[in-house]
PDB file of N, CA and C in Angstrom:
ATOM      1  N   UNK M 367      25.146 -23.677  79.010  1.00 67.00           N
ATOM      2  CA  UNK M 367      24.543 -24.470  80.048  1.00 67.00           C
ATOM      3  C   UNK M 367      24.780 -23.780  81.388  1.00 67.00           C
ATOM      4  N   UNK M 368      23.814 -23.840  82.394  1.00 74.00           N
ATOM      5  CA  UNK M 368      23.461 -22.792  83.346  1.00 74.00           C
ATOM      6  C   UNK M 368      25.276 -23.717  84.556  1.00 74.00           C
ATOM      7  N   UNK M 369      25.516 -23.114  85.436  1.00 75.00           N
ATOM      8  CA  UNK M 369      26.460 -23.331  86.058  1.00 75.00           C
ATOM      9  C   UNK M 369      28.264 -23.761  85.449  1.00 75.00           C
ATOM     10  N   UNK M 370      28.220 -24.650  84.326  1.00 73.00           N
ATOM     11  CA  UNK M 370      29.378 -24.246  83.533  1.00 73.00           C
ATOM     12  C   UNK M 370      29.976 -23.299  82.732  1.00 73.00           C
ATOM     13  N   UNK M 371      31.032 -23.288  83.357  1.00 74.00           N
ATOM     14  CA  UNK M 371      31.579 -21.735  82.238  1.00 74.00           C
ATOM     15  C   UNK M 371      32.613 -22.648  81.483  1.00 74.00           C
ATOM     16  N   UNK M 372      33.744 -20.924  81.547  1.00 72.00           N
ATOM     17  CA  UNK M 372      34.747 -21.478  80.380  1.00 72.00           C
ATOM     18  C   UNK M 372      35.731 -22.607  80.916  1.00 72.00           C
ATOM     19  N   UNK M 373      35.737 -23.222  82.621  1.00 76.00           N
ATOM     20  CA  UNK M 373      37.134 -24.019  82.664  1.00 76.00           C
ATOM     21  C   UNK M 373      36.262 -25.464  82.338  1.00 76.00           C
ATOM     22  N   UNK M 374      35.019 -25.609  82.597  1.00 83.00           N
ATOM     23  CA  UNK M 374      34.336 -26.498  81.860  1.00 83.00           C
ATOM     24  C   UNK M 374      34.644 -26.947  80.382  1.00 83.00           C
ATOM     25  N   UNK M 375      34.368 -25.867  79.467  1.00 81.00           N
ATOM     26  CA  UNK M 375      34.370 -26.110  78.121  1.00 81.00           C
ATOM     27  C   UNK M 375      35.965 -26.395  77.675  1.00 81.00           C
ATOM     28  N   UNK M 376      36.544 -25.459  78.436  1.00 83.00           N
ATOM     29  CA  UNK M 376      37.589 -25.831  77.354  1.00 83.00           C
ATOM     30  C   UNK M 376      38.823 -27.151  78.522  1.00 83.00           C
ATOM     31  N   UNK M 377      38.325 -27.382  79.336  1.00 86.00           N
ATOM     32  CA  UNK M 377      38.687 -29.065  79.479  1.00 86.00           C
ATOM     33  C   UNK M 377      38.115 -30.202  78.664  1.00 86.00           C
ATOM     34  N   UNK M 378      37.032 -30.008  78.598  1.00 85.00           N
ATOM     35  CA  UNK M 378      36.653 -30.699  77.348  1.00 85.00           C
ATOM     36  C   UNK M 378      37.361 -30.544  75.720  1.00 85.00           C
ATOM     37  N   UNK M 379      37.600 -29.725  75.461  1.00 83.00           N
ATOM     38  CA  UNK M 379      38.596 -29.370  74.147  1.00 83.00           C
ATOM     39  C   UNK M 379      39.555 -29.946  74.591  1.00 83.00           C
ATOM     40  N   UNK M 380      40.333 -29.475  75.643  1.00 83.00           N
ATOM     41  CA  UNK M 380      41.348 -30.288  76.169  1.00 83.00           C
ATOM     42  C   UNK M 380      41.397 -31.666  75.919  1.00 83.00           C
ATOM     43  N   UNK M 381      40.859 -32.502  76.619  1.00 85.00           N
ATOM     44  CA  UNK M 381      41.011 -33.803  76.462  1.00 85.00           C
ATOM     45  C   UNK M 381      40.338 -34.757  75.442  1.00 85.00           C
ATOM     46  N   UNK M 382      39.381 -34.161  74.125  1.00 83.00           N
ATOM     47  CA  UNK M 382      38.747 -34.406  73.709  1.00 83.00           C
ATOM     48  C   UNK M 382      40.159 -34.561  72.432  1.00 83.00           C
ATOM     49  N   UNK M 383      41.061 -33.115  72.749  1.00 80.00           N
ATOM     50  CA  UNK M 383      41.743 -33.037  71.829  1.00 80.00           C
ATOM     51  C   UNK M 383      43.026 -34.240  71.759  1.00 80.00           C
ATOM     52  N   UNK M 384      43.024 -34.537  72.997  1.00 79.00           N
ATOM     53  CA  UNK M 384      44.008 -35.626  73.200  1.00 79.00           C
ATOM     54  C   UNK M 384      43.753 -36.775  72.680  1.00 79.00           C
ATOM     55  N   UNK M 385      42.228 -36.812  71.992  1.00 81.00           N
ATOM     56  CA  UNK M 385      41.899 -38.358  71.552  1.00 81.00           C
ATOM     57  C   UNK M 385      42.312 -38.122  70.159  1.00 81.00           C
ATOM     58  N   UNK M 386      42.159 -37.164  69.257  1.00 77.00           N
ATOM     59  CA  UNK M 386      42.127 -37.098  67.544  1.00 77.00           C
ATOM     60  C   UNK M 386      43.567 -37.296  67.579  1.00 77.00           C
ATOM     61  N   UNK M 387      43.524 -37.664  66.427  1.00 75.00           N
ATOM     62  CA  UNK M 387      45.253 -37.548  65.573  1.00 75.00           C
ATOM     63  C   UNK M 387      45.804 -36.160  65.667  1.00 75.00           C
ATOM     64  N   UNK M 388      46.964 -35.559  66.280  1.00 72.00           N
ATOM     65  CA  UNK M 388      47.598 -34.281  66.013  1.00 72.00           C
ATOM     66  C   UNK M 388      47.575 -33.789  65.182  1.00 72.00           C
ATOM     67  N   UNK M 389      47.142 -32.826  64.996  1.00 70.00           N
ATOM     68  CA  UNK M 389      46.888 -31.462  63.770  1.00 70.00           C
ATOM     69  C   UNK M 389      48.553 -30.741  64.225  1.00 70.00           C
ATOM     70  N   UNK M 390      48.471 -30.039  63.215  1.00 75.00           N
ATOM     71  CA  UNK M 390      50.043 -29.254  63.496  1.00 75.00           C
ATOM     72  C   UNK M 390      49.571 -27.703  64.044  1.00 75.00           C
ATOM     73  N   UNK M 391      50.131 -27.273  64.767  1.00 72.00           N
ATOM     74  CA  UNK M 391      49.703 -26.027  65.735  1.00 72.00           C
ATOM     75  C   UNK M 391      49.642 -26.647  67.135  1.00 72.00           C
ATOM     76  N   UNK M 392      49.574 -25.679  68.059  1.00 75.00           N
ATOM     77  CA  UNK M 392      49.856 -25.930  69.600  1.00 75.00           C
ATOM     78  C   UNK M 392      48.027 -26.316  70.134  1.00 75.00           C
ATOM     79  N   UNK M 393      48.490 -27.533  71.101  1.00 76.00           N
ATOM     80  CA  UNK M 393      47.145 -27.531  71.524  1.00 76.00           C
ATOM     81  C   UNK M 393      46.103 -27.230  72.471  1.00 76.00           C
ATOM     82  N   UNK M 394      44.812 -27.266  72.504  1.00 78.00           N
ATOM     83  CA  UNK M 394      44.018 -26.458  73.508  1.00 78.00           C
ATOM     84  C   UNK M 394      44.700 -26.778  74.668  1.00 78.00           C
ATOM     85  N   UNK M 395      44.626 -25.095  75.219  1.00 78.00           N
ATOM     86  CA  UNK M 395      44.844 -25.102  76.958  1.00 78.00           C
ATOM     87  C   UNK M 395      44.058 -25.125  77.768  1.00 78.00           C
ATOM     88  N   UNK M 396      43.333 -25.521  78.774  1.00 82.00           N
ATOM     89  CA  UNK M 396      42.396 -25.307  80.411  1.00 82.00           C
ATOM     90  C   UNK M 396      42.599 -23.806  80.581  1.00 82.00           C
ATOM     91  N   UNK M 397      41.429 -23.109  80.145  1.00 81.00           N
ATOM     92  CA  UNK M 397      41.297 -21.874  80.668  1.00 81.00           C
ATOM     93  C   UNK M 397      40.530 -21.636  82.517  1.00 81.00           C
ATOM     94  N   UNK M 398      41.165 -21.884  83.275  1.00 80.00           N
ATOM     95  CA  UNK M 398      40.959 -21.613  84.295  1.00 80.00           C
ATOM     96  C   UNK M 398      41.072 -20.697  85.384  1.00 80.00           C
ATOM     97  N   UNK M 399      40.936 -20.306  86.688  1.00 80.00           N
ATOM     98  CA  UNK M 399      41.167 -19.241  87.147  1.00 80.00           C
ATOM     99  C   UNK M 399      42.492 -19.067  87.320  1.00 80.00           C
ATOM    100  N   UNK M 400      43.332 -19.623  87.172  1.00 83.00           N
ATOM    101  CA  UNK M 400      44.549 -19.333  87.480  1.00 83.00           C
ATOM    102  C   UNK M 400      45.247 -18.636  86.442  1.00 83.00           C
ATOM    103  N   UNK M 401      44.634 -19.908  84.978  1.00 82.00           N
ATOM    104  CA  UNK M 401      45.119 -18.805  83.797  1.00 82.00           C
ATOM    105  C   UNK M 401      44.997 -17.354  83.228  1.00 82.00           C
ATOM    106  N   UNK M 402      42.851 -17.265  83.636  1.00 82.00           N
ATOM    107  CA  UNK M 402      42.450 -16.197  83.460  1.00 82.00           C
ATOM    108  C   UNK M 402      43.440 -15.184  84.626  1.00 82.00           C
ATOM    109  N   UNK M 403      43.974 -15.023  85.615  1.00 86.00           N
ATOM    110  CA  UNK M 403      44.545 -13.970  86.290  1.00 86.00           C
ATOM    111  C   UNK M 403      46.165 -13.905  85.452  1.00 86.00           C
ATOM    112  N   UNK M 404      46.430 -14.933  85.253  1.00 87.00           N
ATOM    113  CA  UNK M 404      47.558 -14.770  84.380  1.00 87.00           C
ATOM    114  C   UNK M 404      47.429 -13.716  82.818  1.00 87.00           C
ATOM    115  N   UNK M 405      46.129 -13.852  82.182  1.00 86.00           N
ATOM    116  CA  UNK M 405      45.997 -13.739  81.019  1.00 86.00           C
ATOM    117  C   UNK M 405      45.932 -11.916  81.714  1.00 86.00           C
ATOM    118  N   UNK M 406      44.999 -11.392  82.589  1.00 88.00           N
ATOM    119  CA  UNK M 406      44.615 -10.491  82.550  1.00 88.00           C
ATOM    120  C   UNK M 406      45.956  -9.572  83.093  1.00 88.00           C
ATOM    121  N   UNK M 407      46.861 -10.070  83.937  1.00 91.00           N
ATOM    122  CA  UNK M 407      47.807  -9.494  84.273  1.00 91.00           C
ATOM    123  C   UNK M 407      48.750  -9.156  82.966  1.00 91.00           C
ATOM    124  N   UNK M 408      49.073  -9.872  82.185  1.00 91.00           N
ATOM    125  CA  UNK M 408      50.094  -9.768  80.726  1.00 91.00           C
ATOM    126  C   UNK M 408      49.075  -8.603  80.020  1.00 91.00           C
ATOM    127  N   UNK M 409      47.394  -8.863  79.947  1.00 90.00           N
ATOM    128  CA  UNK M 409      46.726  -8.107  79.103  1.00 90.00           C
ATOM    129  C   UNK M 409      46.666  -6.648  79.786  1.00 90.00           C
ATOM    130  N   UNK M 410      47.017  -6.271  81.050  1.00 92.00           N
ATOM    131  CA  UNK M 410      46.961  -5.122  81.642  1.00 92.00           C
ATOM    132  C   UNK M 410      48.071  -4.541  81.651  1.00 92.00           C
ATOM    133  N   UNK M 411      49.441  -5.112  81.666  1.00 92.00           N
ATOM    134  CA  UNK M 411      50.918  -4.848  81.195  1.00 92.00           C
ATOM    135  C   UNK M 411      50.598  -4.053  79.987  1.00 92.00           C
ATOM    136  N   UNK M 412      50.333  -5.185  78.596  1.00 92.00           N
ATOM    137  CA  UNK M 412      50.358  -4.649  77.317  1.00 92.00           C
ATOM    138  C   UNK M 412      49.294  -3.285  77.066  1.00 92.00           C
ATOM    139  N   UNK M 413      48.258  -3.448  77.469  1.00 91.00           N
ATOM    140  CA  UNK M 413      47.306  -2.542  77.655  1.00 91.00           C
ATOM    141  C   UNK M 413      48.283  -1.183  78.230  1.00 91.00           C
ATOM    142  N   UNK M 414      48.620  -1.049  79.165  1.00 91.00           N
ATOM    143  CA  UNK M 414      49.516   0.403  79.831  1.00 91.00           C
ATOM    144  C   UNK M 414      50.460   0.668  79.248  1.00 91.00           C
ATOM    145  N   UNK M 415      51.413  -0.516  78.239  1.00 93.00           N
ATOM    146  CA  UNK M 415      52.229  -0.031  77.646  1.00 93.00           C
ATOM    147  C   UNK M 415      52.042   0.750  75.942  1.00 93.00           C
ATOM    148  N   UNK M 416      50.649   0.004  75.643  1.00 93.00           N
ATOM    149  CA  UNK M 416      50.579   1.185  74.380  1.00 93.00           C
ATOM    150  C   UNK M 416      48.671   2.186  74.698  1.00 93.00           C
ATOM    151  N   UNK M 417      48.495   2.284  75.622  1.00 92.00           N
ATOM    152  CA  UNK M 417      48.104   3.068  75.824  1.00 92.00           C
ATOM    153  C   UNK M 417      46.241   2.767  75.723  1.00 92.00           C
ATOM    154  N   UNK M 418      46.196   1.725  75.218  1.00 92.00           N
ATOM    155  CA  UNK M 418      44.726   1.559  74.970  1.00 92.00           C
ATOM    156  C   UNK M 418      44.187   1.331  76.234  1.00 92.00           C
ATOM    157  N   UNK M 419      44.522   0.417  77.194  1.00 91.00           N
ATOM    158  CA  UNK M 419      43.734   0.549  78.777  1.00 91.00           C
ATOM    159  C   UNK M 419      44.675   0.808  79.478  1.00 91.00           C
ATOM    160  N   UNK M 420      44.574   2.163  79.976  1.00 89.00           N
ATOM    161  CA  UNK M 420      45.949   2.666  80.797  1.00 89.00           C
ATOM    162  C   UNK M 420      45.741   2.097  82.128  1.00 89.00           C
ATOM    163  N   UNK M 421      43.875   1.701  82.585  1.00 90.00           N
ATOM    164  CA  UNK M 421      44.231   1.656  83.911  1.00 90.00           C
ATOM    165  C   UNK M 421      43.667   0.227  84.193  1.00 90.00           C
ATOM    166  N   UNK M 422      43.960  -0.812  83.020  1.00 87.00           N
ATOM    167  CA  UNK M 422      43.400  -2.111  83.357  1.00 87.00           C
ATOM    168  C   UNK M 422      41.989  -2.786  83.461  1.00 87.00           C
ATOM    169  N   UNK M 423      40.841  -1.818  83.223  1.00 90.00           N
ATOM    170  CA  UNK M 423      39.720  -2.168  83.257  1.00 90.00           C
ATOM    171  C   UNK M 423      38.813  -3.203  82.600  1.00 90.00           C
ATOM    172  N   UNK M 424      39.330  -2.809  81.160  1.00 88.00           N
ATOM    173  CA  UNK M 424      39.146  -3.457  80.228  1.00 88.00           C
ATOM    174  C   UNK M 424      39.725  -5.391  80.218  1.00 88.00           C
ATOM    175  N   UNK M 425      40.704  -4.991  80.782  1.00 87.00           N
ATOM    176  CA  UNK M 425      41.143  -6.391  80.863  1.00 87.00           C
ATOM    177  C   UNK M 425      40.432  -7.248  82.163  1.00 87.00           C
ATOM    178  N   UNK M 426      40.462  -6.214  83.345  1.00 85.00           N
ATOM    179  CA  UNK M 426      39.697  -6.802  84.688  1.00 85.00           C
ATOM    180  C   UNK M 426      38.561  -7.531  83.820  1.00 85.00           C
ATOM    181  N   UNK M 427      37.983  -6.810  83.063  1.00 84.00           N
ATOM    182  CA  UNK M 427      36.564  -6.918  82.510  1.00 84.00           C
ATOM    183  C   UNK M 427      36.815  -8.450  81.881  1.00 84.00           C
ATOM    184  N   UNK M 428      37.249  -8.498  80.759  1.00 81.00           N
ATOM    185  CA  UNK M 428      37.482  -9.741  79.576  1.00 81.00           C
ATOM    186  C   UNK M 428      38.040 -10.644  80.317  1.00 81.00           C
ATOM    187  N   UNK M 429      39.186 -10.616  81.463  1.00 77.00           N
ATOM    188  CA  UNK M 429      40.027 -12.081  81.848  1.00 77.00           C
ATOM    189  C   UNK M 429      39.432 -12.175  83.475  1.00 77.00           C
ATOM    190  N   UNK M 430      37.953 -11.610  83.540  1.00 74.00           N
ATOM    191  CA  UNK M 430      37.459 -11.714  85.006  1.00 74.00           C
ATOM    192  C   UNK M 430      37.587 -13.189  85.899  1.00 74.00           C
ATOM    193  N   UNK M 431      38.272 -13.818  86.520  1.00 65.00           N
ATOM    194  CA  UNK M 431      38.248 -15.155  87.202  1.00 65.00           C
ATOM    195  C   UNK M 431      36.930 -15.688  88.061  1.00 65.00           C
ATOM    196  N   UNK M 432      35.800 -14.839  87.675  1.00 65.00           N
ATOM    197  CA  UNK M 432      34.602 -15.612  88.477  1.00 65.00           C
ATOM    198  C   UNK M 432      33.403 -14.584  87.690  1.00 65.00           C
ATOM    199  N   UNK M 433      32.078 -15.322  87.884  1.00 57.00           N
ATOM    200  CA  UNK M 433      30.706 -14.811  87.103  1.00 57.00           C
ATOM    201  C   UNK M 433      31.066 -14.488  85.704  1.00 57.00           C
TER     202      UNK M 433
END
């Protein structure tokens, strides 16, 4: 759907998930901009440390916080 992205959808998982009976496993998180810079910073760490994106691009790319 044109103007929602991912902190849209997965608030909805979010709280949608809060209505069912608990399944066993951890539950959906709010992927938002705050997380996505979180995600991409750990993914640009791990990335430099074994060598597959030495200079972070790849991750800029996948955990981008906007468009």
């Amino acid at each position: 759907m044109p103007w929602l992205g991912p902190s849209f959808f997965t608030k909805f998982l979010y709280f949608t998930g809060k209505t069912v009976t608990p399944a066993n496993g951890p539950e959906p998180l709010v992927l938002d901009r705050i997380m996505a810079r979180h995600m991409r910073s750990l993914a640009s760490t791990v990335g430099r440390e074994t060598g597959h994106d030495s200079d972070g691009s790849i991750a800029g790319w996948v955990w981008r916080d906007q468009d």
